Tab-separated table of N, CA and C in Angstrom:
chain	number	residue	atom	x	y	z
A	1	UNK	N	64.176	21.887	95.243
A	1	UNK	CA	62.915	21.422	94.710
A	1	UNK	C	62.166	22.593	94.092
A	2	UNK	N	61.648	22.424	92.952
A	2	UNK	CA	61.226	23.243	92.260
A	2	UNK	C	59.355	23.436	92.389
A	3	UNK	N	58.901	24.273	92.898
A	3	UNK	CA	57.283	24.567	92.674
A	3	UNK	C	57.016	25.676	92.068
A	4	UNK	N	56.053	24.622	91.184
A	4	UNK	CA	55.373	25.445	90.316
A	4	UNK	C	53.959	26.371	90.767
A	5	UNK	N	53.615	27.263	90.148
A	5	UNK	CA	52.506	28.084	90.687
A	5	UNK	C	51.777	27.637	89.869
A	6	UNK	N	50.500	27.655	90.416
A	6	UNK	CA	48.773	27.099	89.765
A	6	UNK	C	47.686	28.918	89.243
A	7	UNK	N	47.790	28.552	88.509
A	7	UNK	CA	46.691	29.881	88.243
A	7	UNK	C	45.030	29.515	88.059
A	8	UNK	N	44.173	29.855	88.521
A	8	UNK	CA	42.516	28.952	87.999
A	8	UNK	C	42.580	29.415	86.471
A	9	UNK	N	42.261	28.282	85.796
A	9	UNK	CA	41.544	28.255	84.359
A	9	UNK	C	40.156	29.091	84.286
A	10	UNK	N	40.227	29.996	83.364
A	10	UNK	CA	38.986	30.944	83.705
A	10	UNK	C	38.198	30.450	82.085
A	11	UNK	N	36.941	30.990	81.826
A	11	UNK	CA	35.961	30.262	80.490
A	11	UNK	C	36.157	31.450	79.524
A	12	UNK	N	36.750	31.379	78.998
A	12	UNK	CA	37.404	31.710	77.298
A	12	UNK	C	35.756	33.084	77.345
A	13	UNK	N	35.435	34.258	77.339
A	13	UNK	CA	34.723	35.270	77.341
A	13	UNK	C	35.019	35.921	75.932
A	14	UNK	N	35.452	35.420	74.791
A	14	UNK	CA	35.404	36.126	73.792
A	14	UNK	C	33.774	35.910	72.899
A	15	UNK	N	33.284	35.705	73.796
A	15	UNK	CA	31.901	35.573	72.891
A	15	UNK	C	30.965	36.714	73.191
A	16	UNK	N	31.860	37.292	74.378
A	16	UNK	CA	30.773	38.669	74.744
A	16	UNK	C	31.159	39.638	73.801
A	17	UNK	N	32.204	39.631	72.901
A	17	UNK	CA	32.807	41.032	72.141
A	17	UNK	C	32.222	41.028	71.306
A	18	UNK	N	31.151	40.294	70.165
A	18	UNK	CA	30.706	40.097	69.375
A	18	UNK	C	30.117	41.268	68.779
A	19	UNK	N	29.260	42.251	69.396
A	19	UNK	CA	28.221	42.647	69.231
A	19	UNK	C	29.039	44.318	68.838
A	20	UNK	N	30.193	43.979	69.730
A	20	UNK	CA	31.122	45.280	69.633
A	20	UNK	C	32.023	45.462	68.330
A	21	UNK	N	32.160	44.481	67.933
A	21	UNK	CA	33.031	44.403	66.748
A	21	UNK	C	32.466	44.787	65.568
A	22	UNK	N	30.989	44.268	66.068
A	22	UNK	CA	30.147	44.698	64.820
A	22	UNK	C	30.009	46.168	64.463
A	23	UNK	N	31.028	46.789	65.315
A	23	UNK	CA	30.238	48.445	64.882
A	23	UNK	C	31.538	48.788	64.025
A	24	UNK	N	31.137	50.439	63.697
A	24	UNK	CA	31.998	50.528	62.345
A	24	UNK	C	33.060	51.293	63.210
A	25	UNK	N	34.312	50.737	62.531
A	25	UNK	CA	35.700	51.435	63.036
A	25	UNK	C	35.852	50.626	64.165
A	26	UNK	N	35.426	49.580	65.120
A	26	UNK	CA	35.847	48.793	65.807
A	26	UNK	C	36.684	47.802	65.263
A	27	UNK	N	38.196	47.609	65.502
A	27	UNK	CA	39.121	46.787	65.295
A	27	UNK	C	39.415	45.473	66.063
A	28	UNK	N	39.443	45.577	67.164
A	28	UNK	CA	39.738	44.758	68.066
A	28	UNK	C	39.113	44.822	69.325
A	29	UNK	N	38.886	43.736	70.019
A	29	UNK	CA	37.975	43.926	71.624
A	29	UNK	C	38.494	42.989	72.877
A	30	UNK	N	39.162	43.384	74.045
A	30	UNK	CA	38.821	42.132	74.823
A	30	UNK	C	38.554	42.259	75.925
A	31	UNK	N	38.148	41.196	76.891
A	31	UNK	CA	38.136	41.162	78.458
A	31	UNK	C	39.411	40.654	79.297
A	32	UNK	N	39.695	41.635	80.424
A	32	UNK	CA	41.210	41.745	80.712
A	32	UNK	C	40.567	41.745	82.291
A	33	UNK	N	41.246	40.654	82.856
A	33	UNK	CA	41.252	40.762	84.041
A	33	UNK	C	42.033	41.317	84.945
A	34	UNK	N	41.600	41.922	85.803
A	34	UNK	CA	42.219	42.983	87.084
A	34	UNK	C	43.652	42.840	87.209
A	35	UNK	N	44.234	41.703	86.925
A	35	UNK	CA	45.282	41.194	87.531
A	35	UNK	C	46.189	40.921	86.266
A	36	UNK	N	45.266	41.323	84.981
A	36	UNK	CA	46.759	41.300	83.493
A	36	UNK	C	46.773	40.305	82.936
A	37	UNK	N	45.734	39.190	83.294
A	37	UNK	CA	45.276	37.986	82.528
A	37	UNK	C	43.918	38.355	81.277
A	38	UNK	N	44.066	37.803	80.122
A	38	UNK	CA	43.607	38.061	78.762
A	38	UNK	C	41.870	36.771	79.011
A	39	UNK	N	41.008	37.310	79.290
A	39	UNK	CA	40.199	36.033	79.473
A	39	UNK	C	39.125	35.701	77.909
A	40	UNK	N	39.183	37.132	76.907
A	40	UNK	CA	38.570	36.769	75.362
A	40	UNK	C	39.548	37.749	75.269
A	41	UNK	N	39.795	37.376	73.713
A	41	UNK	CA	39.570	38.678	72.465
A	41	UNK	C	39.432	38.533	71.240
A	42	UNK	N	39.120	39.299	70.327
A	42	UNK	CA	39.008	39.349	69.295
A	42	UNK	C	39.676	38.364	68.014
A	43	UNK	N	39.120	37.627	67.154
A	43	UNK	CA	39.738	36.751	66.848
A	43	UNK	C	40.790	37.236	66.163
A	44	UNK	N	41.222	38.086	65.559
A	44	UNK	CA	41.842	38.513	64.895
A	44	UNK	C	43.104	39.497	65.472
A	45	UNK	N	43.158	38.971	66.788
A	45	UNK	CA	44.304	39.699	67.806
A	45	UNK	C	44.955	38.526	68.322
A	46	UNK	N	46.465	38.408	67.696
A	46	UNK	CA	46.975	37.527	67.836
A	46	UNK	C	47.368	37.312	69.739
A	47	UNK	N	47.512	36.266	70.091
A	47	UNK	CA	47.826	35.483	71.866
A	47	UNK	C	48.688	36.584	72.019
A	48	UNK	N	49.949	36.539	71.091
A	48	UNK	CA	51.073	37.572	72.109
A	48	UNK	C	50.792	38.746	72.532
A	49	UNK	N	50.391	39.549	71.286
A	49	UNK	CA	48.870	40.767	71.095
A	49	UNK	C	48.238	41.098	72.540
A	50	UNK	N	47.582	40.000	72.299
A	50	UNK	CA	46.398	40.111	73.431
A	50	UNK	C	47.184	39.815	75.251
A	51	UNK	N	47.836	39.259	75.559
A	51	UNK	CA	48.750	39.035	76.572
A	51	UNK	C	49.124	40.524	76.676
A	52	UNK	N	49.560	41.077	76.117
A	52	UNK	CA	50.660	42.027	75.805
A	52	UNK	C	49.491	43.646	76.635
A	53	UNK	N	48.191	43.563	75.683
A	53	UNK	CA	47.488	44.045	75.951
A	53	UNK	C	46.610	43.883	77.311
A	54	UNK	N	46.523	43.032	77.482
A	54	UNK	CA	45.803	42.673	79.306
A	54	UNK	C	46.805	42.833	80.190
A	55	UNK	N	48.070	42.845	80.284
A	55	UNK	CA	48.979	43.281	81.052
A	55	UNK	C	49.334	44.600	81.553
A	56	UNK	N	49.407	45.577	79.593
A	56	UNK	CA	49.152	47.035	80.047
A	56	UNK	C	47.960	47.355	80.627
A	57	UNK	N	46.712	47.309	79.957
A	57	UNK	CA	45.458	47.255	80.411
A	57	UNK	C	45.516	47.294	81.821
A	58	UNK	N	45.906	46.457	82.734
A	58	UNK	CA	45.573	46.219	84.014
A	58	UNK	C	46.745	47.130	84.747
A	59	UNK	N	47.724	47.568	83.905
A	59	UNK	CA	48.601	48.359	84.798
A	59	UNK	C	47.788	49.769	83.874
A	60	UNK	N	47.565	50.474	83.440
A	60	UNK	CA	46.943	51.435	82.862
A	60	UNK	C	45.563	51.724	83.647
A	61	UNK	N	44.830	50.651	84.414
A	61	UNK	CA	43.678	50.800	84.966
A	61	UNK	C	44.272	51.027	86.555
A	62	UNK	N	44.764	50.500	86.616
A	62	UNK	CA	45.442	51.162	88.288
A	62	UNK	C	46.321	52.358	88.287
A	63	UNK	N	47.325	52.566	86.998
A	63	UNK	CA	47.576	53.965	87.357
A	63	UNK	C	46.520	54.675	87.243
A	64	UNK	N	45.007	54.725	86.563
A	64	UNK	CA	44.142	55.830	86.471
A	64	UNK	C	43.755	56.008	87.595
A	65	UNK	N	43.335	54.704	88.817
A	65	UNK	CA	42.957	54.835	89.941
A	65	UNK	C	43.770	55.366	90.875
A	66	UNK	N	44.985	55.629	90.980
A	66	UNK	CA	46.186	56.255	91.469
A	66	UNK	C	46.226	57.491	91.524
A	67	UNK	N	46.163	57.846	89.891
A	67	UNK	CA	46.086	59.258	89.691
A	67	UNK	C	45.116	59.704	90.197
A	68	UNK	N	43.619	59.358	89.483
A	68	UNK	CA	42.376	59.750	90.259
A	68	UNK	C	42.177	60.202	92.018
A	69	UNK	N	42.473	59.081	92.384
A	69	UNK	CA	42.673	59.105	93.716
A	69	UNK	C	43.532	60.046	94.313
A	70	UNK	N	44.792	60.198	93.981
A	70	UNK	CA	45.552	61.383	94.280
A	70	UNK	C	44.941	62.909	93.950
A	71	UNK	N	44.333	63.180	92.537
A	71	UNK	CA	43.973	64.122	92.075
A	71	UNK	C	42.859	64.657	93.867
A	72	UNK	N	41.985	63.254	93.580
A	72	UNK	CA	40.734	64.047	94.346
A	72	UNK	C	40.508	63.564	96.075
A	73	UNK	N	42.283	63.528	96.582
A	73	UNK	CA	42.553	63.602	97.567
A	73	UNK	C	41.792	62.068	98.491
A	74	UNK	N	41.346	61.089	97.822
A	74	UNK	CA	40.981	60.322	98.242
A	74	UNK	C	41.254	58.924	98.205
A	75	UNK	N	40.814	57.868	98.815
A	75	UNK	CA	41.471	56.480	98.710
A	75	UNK	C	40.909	55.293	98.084
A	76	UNK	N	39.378	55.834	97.665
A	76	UNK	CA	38.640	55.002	97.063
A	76	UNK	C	38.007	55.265	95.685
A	77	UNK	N	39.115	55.827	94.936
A	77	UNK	CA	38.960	55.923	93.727
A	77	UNK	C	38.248	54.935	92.892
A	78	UNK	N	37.374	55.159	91.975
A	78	UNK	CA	37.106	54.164	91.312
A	78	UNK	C	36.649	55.097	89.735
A	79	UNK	N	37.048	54.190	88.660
A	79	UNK	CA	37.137	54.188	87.054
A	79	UNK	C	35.828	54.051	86.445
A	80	UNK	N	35.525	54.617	85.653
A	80	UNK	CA	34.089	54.720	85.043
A	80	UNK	C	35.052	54.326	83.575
A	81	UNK	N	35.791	55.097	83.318
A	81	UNK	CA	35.796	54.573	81.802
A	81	UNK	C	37.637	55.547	81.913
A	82	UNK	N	38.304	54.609	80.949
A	82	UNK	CA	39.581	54.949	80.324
A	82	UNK	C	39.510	55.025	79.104
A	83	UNK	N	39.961	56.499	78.453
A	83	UNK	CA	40.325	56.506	77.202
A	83	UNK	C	41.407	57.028	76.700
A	84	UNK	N	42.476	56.494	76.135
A	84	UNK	CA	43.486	56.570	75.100
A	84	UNK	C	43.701	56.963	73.636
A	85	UNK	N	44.194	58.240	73.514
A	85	UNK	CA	43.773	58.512	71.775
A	85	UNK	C	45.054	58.302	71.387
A	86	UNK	N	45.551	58.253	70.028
A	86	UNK	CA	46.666	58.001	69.365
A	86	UNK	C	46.836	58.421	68.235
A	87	UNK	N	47.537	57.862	67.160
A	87	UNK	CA	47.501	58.371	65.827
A	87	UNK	C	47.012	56.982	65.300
A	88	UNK	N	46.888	55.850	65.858
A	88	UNK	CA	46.582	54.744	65.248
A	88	UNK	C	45.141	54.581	65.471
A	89	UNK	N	44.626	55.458	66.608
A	89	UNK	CA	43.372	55.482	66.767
A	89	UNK	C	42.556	55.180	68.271
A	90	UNK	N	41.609	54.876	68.889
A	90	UNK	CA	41.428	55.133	70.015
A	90	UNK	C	41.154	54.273	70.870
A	91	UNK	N	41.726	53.492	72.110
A	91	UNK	CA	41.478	52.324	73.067
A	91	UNK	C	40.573	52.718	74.239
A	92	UNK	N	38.758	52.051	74.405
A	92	UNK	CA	38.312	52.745	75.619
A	92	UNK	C	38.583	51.314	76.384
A	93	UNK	N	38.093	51.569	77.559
A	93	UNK	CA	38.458	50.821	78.819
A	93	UNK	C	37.486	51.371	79.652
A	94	UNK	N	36.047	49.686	79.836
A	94	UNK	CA	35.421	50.379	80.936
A	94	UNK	C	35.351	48.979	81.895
A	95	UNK	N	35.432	49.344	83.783
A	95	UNK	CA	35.049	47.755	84.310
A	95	UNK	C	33.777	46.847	83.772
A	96	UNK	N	34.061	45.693	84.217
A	96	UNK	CA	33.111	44.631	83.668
A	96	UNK	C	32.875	43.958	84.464
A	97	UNK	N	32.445	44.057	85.435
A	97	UNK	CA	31.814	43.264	86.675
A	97	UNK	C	33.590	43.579	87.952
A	98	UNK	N	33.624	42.447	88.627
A	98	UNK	CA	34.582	42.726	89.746
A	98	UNK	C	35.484	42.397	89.246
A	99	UNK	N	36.808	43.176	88.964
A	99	UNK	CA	38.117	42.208	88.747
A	99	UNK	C	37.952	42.142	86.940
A	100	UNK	N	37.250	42.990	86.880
A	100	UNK	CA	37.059	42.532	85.174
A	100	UNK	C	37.025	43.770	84.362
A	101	UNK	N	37.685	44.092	83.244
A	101	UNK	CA	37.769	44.807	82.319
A	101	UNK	C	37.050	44.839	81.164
A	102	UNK	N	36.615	45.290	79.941
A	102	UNK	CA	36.247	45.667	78.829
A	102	UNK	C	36.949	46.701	78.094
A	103	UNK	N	37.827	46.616	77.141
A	103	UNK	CA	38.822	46.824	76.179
A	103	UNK	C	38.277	47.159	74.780
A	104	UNK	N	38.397	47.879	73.950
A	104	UNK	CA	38.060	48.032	72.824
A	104	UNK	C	38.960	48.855	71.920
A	105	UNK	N	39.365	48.994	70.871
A	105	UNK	CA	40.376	49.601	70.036
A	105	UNK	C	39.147	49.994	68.681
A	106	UNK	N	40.034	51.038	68.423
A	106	UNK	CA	38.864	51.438	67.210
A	106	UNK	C	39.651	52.456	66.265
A	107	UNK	N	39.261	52.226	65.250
A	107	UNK	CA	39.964	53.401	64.040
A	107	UNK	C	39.880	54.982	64.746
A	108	UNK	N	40.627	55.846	64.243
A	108	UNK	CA	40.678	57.418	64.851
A	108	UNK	C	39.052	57.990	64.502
A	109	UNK	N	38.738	57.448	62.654
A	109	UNK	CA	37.642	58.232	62.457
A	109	UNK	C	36.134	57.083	63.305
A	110	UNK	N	36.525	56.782	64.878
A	110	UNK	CA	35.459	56.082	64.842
A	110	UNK	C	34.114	57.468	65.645
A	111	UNK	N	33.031	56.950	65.904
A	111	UNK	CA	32.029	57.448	67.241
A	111	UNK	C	31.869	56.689	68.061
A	112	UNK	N	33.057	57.780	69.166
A	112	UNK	CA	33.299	57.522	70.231
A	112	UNK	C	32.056	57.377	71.139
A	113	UNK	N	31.327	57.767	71.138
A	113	UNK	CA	29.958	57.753	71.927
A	113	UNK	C	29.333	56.843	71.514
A	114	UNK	N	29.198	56.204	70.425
A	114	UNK	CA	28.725	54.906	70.203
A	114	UNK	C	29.496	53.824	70.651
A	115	UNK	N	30.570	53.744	70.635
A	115	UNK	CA	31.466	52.810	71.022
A	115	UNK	C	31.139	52.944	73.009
A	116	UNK	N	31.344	54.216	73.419
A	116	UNK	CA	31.037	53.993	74.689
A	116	UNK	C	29.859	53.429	75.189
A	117	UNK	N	28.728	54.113	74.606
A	117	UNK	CA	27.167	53.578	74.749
A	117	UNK	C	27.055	52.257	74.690
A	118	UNK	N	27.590	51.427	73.737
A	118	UNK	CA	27.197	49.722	73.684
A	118	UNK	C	28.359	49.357	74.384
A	119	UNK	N	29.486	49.632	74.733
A	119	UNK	CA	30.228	48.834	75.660
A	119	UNK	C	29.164	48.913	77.422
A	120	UNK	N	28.982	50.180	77.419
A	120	UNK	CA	28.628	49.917	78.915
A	120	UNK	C	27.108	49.046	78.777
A	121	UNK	N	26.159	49.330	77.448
A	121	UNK	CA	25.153	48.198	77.591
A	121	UNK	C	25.417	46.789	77.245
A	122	UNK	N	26.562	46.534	76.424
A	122	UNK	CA	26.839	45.066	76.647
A	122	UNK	C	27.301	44.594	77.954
A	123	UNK	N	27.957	45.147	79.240
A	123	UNK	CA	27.956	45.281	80.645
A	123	UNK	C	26.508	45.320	81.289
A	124	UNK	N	26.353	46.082	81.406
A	124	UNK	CA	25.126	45.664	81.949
A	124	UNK	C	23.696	44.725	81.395
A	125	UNK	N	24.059	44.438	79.732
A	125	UNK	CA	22.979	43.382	79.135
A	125	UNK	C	23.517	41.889	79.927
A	126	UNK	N	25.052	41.649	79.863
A	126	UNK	CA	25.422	40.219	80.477
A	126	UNK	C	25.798	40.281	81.876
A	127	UNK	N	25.642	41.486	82.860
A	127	UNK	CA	25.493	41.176	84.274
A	127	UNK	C	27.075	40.546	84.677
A	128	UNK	N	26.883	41.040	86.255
A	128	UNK	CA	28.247	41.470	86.702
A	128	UNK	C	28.453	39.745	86.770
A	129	UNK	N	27.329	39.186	86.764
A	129	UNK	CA	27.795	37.356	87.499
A	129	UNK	C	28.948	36.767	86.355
A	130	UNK	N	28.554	37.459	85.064
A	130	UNK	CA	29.149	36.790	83.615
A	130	UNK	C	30.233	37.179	83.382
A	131	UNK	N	30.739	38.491	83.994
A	131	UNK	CA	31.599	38.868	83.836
A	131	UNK	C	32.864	38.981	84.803
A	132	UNK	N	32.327	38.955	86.253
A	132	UNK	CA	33.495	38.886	87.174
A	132	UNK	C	34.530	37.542	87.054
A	133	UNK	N	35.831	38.348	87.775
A	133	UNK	CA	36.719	37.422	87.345
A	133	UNK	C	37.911	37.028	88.356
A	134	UNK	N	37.348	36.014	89.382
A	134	UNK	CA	37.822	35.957	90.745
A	134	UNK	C	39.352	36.173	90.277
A	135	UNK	N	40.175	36.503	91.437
A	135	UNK	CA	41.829	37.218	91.128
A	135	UNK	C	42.284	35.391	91.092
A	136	UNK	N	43.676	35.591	90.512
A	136	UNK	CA	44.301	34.454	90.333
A	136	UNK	C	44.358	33.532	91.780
A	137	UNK	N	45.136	32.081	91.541
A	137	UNK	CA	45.532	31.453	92.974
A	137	UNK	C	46.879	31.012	92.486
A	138	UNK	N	47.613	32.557	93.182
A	138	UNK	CA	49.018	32.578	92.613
A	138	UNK	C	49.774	31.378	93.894
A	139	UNK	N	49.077	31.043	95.103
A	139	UNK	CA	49.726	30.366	96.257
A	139	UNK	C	50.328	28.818	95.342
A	140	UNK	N	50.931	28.418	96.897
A	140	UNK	CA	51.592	27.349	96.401
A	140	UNK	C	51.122	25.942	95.996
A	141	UNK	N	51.005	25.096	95.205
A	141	UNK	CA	50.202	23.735	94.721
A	141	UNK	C	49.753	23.194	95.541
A	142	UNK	N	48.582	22.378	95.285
A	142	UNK	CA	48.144	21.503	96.671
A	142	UNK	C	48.922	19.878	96.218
């Protein structure tokens, strides 16, 4: 007999990236939950894209806490902000309430400090309630 796993349906959050996209050299934006689930992004970032991206995302945010934690001999590491530079240009990563991410991609020639500055005030303008993102219910069907 075959069972299937249930995941909760979470409310589509691509309406919080809005404000981020609007800046210059911002490409793409999304909210990535703790656990590698894609809950917005950018319209213009295709499903596989964005899957693809909330998966690393959420393994990229726990190795930082790993490393961190190892670095500074402790067990309760916690992430203020991830950043990634490239030749294609630069991905920050800051939490977004519990269980919740904030993602952003941006051209090389962007400002980075602007991009950081309104990600963490669009976080704290929509509050941790809007943004947390209870972990999946990977258990078995009712």
């Amino acid at each position: 007999m075959n069972t299937s796993t249930r995941r909760r349906v979470t409310e589509d959050k691509s309406w919080v990236l809005a404000p981020l996209l609007e800046l210059p050299h911002v490409i793409h934006a999304a909210v990535i939950s703790g656990d590698g689930f894609i809950e917005g992004s950018s319209p213009g970032l295709t499903r596989e894209s964005a899957e693809g991206v909330a998966a690393m995302m959420s393994a990229l945010q726990g190795a930082g806490r790993a490393v961190t934690a190892a670095f500074a001999e402790r067990t309760d590491a916690t992430l203020r902000q991830t950043v990634v530079e490239s030749e294609q240009g630069w991905v920050f990563a800051i939490p977004a309430g519990e269980n919740t991410c904030l993602a952003v991609f941006a051209a090389p020639e962007v400002n980075m400090g602007i991009v950081a500055h309104h990600m963490q005030v669009q976080v704290s303008t929509l509050g941790a309630k809007v943004m947390n993102s209870p972990a999946r219910d990977l258990g078995s069907p009712a």
